[in-house]
């Protein structure tokens, strides 16, 4: 029998309430296996409670502790399943993918739009699928939801109502579950384990560019000590360069060794800073392209890269980090 570790972090899957009281984390008394005994047919499963949070309360230090837990536990199991709220699952999945670059077995995250205790729920199928894929799936940090396995560092929450909560606009699913499981050719191969690096820089901002964004607000953030910014720019990576130009922000950032990464507001397509004057201006002022990465992946990668940077070497370290893929996060 394969051995799995099932780590509970919180989320709707084990919540109670709703209509009219808000859904809230339940006192975690139920054993997931008692609620869903069929899981025992999939694997020999050990459960561990890491936290019992609505994922909107997850913080970067939770990603790091969760990563350390998984890193330490993995050699004793065939795979790990992590139950997590959907709201920030893509951030945690991205952070875990970067914190665990040397995977040789699956780490599968899942959650649900409706609690396990509800009659109409997606929790049962998501959990069964996640456990199955933690046994037979690829050595990646994935998100299993609605009969699909997505690469965690490519996924984003797209739906707060429907059962298909996640999409992965720039990367087709790693696996689709129907009568059987169909795996894609682009799953990552096994990678040798590497030591765990817990360093992370939290003084980072993600800012959506919009018409009227006052550059003084970003200049103020640089004065206040921000170390890195993910700027969600328009289209192919364009920023305003005439009225309310953001170019002086990028120039000041470069002078202060603050890394600015340009992501796109468009879920599909890639940043191409050579295509328009707005992108060329950003590139000329030292901005780094996030390519086709999600904002979740760009932000967590920037936090981890800057955590490893020498002081005075932040922009260089970030540029090197975004020049190559760490876990299949860019195309
Ligand atoms: N607010 C919940 C959470 O992210 C939503 C969910 O679990 O789907 O924890």
Short mmCIF file of C-alpha atoms and ligand atoms in Angstrom, two decimals:
data_model
loop_
_atom_site.label_atom_id
_atom_site.label_comp_id
_atom_site.label_asym_id
_atom_site.label_seq_id
_atom_site.Cartn_x
_atom_site.Cartn_y
_atom_site.Cartn_z
CA UNK A 1 0.00 0.00 0.00
CA UNK A 2 1.43 3.45 -0.88
CA UNK A 3 1.96 5.83 2.05
CA UNK A 4 0.63 9.40 1.97
CA UNK A 5 0.87 12.32 4.34
CA UNK A 6 -2.27 14.47 4.33
CA UNK A 7 -1.63 17.94 5.76
CA UNK A 8 -4.58 20.10 6.75
CA UNK A 9 -4.09 23.89 6.60
CA UNK A 10 -7.75 25.00 6.56
CA UNK A 11 -10.18 26.28 3.96
CA UNK A 12 -13.80 25.62 3.06
CA UNK A 13 -13.33 21.88 2.72
CA UNK A 14 -13.57 21.40 6.48
CA UNK A 15 -15.57 24.54 7.33
CA UNK A 16 -19.00 24.84 8.83
CA UNK A 17 -21.64 27.59 8.68
CA UNK A 18 -22.87 29.56 5.70
CA UNK A 19 -26.32 30.91 4.96
CA UNK A 20 -26.63 33.26 6.82
CA UNK A 21 -23.60 32.95 9.15
CA UNK A 22 -20.27 33.26 7.34
CA UNK A 23 -18.39 30.05 6.63
CA UNK A 24 -15.69 29.69 9.27
CA UNK A 25 -13.00 27.20 10.17
CA UNK A 26 -14.62 24.48 12.28
CA UNK A 27 -13.16 23.25 15.54
CA UNK A 28 -11.04 20.60 13.92
CA UNK A 29 -12.50 17.57 15.61
CA UNK A 30 -13.34 15.42 12.66
CA UNK A 31 -10.74 13.17 11.27
CA UNK A 32 -10.84 13.52 7.51
CA UNK A 33 -10.42 9.78 7.17
CA UNK A 34 -13.46 9.14 9.34
CA UNK A 35 -15.45 11.53 7.13
CA UNK A 36 -14.25 9.89 3.94
CA UNK A 37 -13.23 6.30 4.72
CA UNK A 38 -12.94 5.45 1.02
CA UNK A 39 -9.56 7.24 1.08
CA UNK A 40 -8.16 4.24 2.94
CA UNK A 41 -8.56 2.25 -0.27
CA UNK A 42 -6.22 4.67 -2.08
CA UNK A 43 -3.32 4.65 0.34
CA UNK A 44 -2.17 4.26 3.88
CA UNK A 45 -2.80 7.87 4.96
CA UNK A 46 -1.44 9.73 7.95
CA UNK A 47 -3.00 13.12 8.70
CA UNK A 48 -1.31 16.12 10.25
CA UNK A 49 -2.92 19.45 11.20
CA UNK A 50 -0.62 22.30 10.21
CA UNK A 51 -3.22 25.03 10.79
CA UNK A 52 -6.94 25.57 10.54
CA UNK A 53 -7.16 28.91 8.74
CA UNK A 54 -9.26 30.54 6.12
CA UNK A 55 -6.49 30.86 3.53
CA UNK A 56 -6.96 34.62 3.37
CA UNK A 57 -5.08 34.52 6.68
CA UNK A 58 -2.09 32.60 5.31
CA UNK A 59 1.17 34.55 5.51
CA UNK A 60 4.60 34.03 3.91
CA UNK A 61 5.92 32.50 7.14
CA UNK A 62 3.22 29.82 6.78
CA UNK A 63 4.53 28.96 3.28
CA UNK A 64 8.02 28.57 4.64
CA UNK A 65 6.99 26.40 7.63
CA UNK A 66 4.74 24.30 5.40
CA UNK A 67 7.58 23.91 2.90
CA UNK A 68 9.95 22.83 5.68
CA UNK A 69 7.38 20.31 6.95
CA UNK A 70 6.91 18.81 3.48
CA UNK A 71 10.64 18.83 2.78
CA UNK A 72 11.34 16.90 5.97
CA UNK A 73 8.43 14.48 5.60
CA UNK A 74 8.69 13.62 1.90
CA UNK A 75 11.36 10.90 2.11
CA UNK A 76 9.08 8.87 4.41
CA UNK A 77 6.00 8.97 2.12
CA UNK A 78 5.14 8.30 -1.51
CA UNK A 79 3.45 11.68 -1.77
CA UNK A 80 1.91 14.54 0.17
CA UNK A 81 -1.62 16.00 -0.05
CA UNK A 82 -2.25 19.48 1.32
CA UNK A 83 -5.80 20.64 2.07
CA UNK A 84 -5.93 24.43 1.66
CA UNK A 85 -8.46 27.20 1.08
CA UNK A 86 -8.87 28.23 -2.51
CA UNK A 87 -8.46 31.97 -1.97
CA UNK A 88 -4.66 31.93 -1.66
CA UNK A 89 -3.92 28.38 -2.79
CA UNK A 90 -2.15 29.61 -5.93
CA UNK A 91 0.22 31.74 -3.82
CA UNK A 92 1.03 28.86 -1.48
CA UNK A 93 1.40 26.45 -4.40
CA UNK A 94 3.79 28.83 -6.17
CA UNK A 95 5.83 29.40 -3.01
CA UNK A 96 6.02 25.65 -2.34
CA UNK A 97 7.09 24.93 -5.91
CA UNK A 98 9.99 27.37 -5.49
CA UNK A 99 10.83 26.22 -1.95
CA UNK A 100 10.90 22.56 -3.08
CA UNK A 101 12.79 22.60 -6.39
CA UNK A 102 14.18 19.09 -5.87
CA UNK A 103 11.05 16.96 -5.96
CA UNK A 104 11.04 13.27 -6.83
CA UNK A 105 7.42 12.62 -5.81
CA UNK A 106 4.11 14.47 -5.89
CA UNK A 107 2.93 17.26 -3.61
CA UNK A 108 -0.76 17.78 -4.38
CA UNK A 109 -2.85 20.63 -3.04
CA UNK A 110 -6.61 20.63 -3.03
CA UNK A 111 -9.62 22.27 -1.42
CA UNK A 112 -13.28 22.73 -2.17
CA UNK A 113 -15.90 25.30 -3.03
CA UNK A 114 -18.40 23.57 -0.69
CA UNK A 115 -17.65 21.92 2.68
CA UNK A 116 -17.20 18.18 2.92
CA UNK A 117 -20.24 18.02 5.19
CA UNK A 118 -22.58 19.42 2.50
CA UNK A 119 -24.63 17.05 0.38
CA UNK A 120 -23.73 18.84 -2.84
CA UNK A 121 -19.99 19.18 -2.45
CA UNK A 122 -16.89 19.01 -4.60
CA UNK A 123 -14.80 18.14 -1.52
CA UNK A 124 -15.15 14.37 -1.85
CA UNK A 125 -14.10 14.09 -5.48
CA UNK A 126 -11.30 16.65 -5.08
CA UNK A 127 -9.89 14.78 -2.08
CA UNK A 128 -10.09 11.37 -3.73
CA UNK A 129 -8.48 12.73 -6.91
CA UNK A 130 -5.75 14.50 -4.91
CA UNK A 131 -4.89 11.34 -2.98
CA UNK A 132 -4.87 9.29 -6.18
CA UNK A 133 -2.57 11.77 -7.92
CA UNK A 134 -0.30 11.99 -4.89
CA UNK A 135 0.35 8.30 -5.54
CA UNK A 136 0.51 8.14 -9.34
CA UNK A 137 1.15 11.78 -10.30
CA UNK A 138 4.26 13.65 -11.45
CA UNK A 139 6.93 15.03 -9.09
CA UNK A 140 5.49 18.53 -8.99
CA UNK A 141 3.59 20.81 -6.65
CA UNK A 142 0.16 20.58 -8.24
CA UNK A 143 -3.38 21.75 -7.60
CA UNK A 144 -6.13 19.18 -8.09
CA UNK A 145 -9.56 20.66 -8.66
CA UNK A 146 -12.55 19.69 -10.77
CA UNK A 147 -10.92 16.61 -12.32
CA UNK A 148 -7.75 18.41 -13.38
CA UNK A 149 -4.20 18.56 -12.05
CA UNK A 150 -2.66 21.98 -12.66
CA UNK A 151 0.94 23.04 -12.16
CA UNK A 152 0.76 24.99 -8.89
CA UNK A 153 3.06 27.81 -9.99
CA UNK A 154 0.96 28.32 -13.17
CA UNK A 155 -2.46 28.24 -11.52
CA UNK A 156 -4.71 31.10 -10.52
CA UNK A 157 -8.13 31.26 -8.87
CA UNK A 158 -10.59 32.19 -11.63
CA UNK A 159 -14.00 31.41 -10.16
CA UNK A 160 -15.52 32.16 -6.76
CA UNK A 161 -18.80 30.40 -7.56
CA UNK A 162 -18.41 27.50 -9.98
CA UNK A 163 -16.81 24.21 -9.05
CA UNK A 164 -13.91 24.77 -11.45
CA UNK A 165 -12.16 27.30 -9.23
CA UNK A 166 -8.75 27.27 -10.89
CA UNK A 167 -7.35 27.91 -14.30
CA UNK A 168 -3.87 27.77 -15.72
CA UNK A 169 -4.11 30.03 -18.76
CA UNK A 170 -0.49 29.69 -19.88
CA UNK A 171 0.03 25.98 -19.23
CA UNK A 172 -2.31 23.12 -20.10
CA UNK A 173 -3.23 20.76 -17.22
CA UNK A 174 -0.60 18.28 -16.08
CA UNK A 175 -3.32 15.64 -15.95
CA UNK A 176 -7.02 15.25 -16.65
CA UNK A 177 -9.14 12.75 -14.82
CA UNK A 178 -11.92 10.97 -16.66
CA UNK A 179 -12.48 7.25 -16.73
CA UNK A 180 -8.72 7.06 -16.28
CA UNK A 181 -5.97 9.63 -15.89
CA UNK A 182 -4.42 11.27 -18.92
CA UNK A 183 -1.00 12.81 -18.22
CA UNK A 184 0.50 15.57 -20.34
CA UNK A 185 3.91 15.26 -21.92
CA UNK A 186 5.17 18.44 -20.24
CA UNK A 187 5.23 17.16 -16.64
CA UNK A 188 8.59 17.74 -14.96
CA UNK A 189 10.98 14.81 -14.47
CA UNK A 190 12.21 13.76 -11.01
CA UNK A 191 14.78 16.16 -9.60
CA UNK A 192 17.38 15.40 -6.91
CA UNK A 193 16.56 16.76 -3.45
CA UNK A 194 18.28 19.98 -2.42
CA UNK A 195 18.64 21.47 1.06
CA UNK A 196 15.81 23.68 2.29
CA UNK A 197 16.34 27.44 2.09
CA UNK A 198 13.93 29.33 4.35
CA UNK A 199 15.02 32.87 3.48
CA UNK A 200 12.25 35.14 2.21
CA UNK A 201 11.88 38.90 1.77
CA UNK A 202 8.43 40.15 2.69
CA UNK A 203 8.95 43.86 1.93
CA UNK A 204 7.50 43.37 -1.52
CA UNK A 205 4.49 44.94 -3.26
CA UNK A 206 2.25 43.82 -6.09
CA UNK A 207 0.62 46.81 -7.77
CA UNK A 208 -1.87 46.85 -10.60
CA UNK A 209 -1.19 49.64 -13.06
CA UNK A 210 -4.30 51.64 -13.92
CA UNK A 211 -5.01 54.92 -15.71
CA UNK A 212 -4.48 57.61 -13.08
CA UNK A 213 -2.11 55.67 -10.81
CA UNK A 214 -0.19 58.43 -9.03
CA UNK A 215 3.55 57.69 -9.29
CA UNK A 216 4.14 59.56 -6.02
CA UNK A 217 2.46 56.68 -4.18
CA UNK A 218 5.04 54.26 -5.53
CA UNK A 219 7.91 56.69 -4.93
CA UNK A 220 6.66 56.84 -1.32
CA UNK A 221 6.75 53.05 -1.10
CA UNK A 222 10.39 53.08 -2.22
CA UNK A 223 11.18 55.70 0.44
CA UNK A 224 9.38 53.51 2.98
CA UNK A 225 11.78 50.62 2.28
CA UNK A 226 10.09 48.36 -0.24
CA UNK A 227 12.65 45.89 -1.66
CA UNK A 228 10.80 44.63 -4.71
CA UNK A 229 7.69 45.45 -6.74
CA UNK A 230 5.65 43.31 -9.10
CA UNK A 231 4.00 45.80 -11.42
CA UNK A 232 1.00 44.34 -13.19
CA UNK A 233 1.27 46.33 -16.38
CA UNK A 234 -1.11 46.59 -19.34
CA UNK A 235 -1.09 44.04 -22.15
CA UNK A 236 2.41 43.12 -23.25
CA UNK A 237 3.95 44.91 -20.27
CA UNK A 238 3.20 48.56 -21.00
CA UNK A 239 3.26 51.32 -18.40
CA UNK A 240 2.20 54.98 -18.70
CA UNK A 241 5.14 57.12 -19.85
CA UNK A 242 3.45 60.48 -20.56
CA UNK A 243 1.01 61.84 -17.95
CA UNK A 244 1.55 60.14 -14.57
CA UNK A 245 4.59 58.43 -16.06
CA UNK A 246 5.88 55.50 -14.03
CA UNK A 247 9.34 55.77 -15.60
CA UNK A 248 10.71 57.95 -12.75
CA UNK A 249 9.50 55.27 -10.31
CA UNK A 250 11.51 52.62 -12.16
CA UNK A 251 14.54 54.90 -12.32
CA UNK A 252 14.40 55.60 -8.61
CA UNK A 253 13.88 51.90 -7.91
CA UNK A 254 17.00 51.04 -9.89
CA UNK A 255 19.01 53.72 -8.08
CA UNK A 256 17.86 52.32 -4.70
CA UNK A 257 18.46 48.67 -5.73
CA UNK A 258 14.73 47.89 -5.63
CA UNK A 259 13.79 45.14 -8.09
CA UNK A 260 10.79 45.88 -10.33
CA UNK A 261 9.26 42.94 -12.17
CA UNK A 262 6.71 43.57 -14.92
CA UNK A 263 3.84 41.08 -15.15
CA UNK A 264 0.81 41.42 -17.39
CA UNK A 265 -2.79 42.04 -16.38
CA UNK A 266 -3.79 39.69 -19.21
CA UNK A 267 -4.11 36.06 -18.14
CA UNK A 268 -3.02 34.93 -21.62
CA UNK A 269 0.00 35.97 -23.62
CA UNK A 270 3.37 37.07 -22.40
CA UNK A 271 5.17 40.25 -21.41
CA UNK A 272 7.19 41.55 -24.36
CA UNK A 273 8.90 44.76 -23.38
CA UNK A 274 10.10 45.40 -26.93
CA UNK A 275 6.65 45.56 -28.51
CA UNK A 276 5.46 49.08 -27.52
CA UNK A 277 7.02 52.30 -26.26
CA UNK A 278 5.49 51.77 -22.80
CA UNK A 279 7.29 48.44 -22.44
CA UNK A 280 10.52 49.74 -23.94
CA UNK A 281 10.46 52.62 -21.44
CA UNK A 282 10.07 50.14 -18.57
CA UNK A 283 12.88 47.98 -19.86
CA UNK A 284 15.12 51.01 -20.46
CA UNK A 285 14.59 52.02 -16.83
CA UNK A 286 15.70 48.61 -15.58
CA UNK A 287 12.47 46.65 -15.16
CA UNK A 288 12.59 42.86 -15.35
CA UNK A 289 10.09 40.86 -17.42
CA UNK A 290 8.00 38.15 -15.76
CA UNK A 291 7.25 36.64 -19.18
CA UNK A 292 4.03 34.65 -18.99
CA UNK A 293 4.15 34.08 -15.23
CA UNK A 294 1.09 34.56 -13.06
CA UNK A 295 1.27 37.42 -10.57
CA UNK A 296 1.15 34.82 -7.77
CA UNK A 297 4.24 33.10 -9.14
CA UNK A 298 6.07 36.35 -9.90
CA UNK A 299 5.42 37.71 -6.40
CA UNK A 300 6.45 34.58 -4.50
CA UNK A 301 9.51 34.07 -6.70
CA UNK A 302 10.55 37.67 -6.15
CA UNK A 303 10.14 37.26 -2.36
CA UNK A 304 12.28 34.12 -2.34
CA UNK A 305 14.90 35.48 -4.74
CA UNK A 306 15.27 38.68 -2.70
CA UNK A 307 15.49 36.63 0.50
CA UNK A 308 18.64 35.10 -0.98
CA UNK A 309 20.10 38.39 -2.31
CA UNK A 310 23.10 40.16 -0.84
CA UNK A 311 22.33 43.73 0.15
CA UNK A 312 23.32 45.91 -2.84
CA UNK A 313 22.67 42.95 -5.14
CA UNK A 314 18.89 42.79 -5.18
CA UNK A 315 18.21 43.89 -8.76
CA UNK A 316 20.98 41.63 -10.10
CA UNK A 317 19.70 38.63 -8.09
CA UNK A 318 16.11 39.21 -9.21
CA UNK A 319 17.21 39.57 -12.85
CA UNK A 320 19.10 36.26 -12.66
CA UNK A 321 16.12 34.57 -10.96
CA UNK A 322 13.65 35.70 -13.63
CA UNK A 323 16.01 34.73 -16.45
CA UNK A 324 15.40 31.05 -15.80
CA UNK A 325 12.61 28.79 -14.73
CA UNK A 326 12.80 27.26 -11.23
CA UNK A 327 9.80 24.94 -11.37
CA UNK A 328 8.21 25.28 -14.81
CA UNK A 329 6.61 28.61 -13.92
CA UNK A 330 7.40 30.28 -17.24
CA UNK A 331 7.19 29.20 -20.83
N1 LIG B 1 -12.12 31.65 2.04
C1 LIG B 1 -11.85 30.24 1.80
C2 LIG B 1 -10.35 30.01 1.92
O1 LIG B 1 -9.63 30.34 1.05
C3 LIG B 1 -12.31 29.84 0.47
C4 LIG B 1 -12.08 28.38 0.17
O2 LIG B 1 -11.56 27.61 0.92
O3 LIG B 1 -12.42 27.98 -0.93
O4 LIG B 1 -9.90 29.49 2.90
#
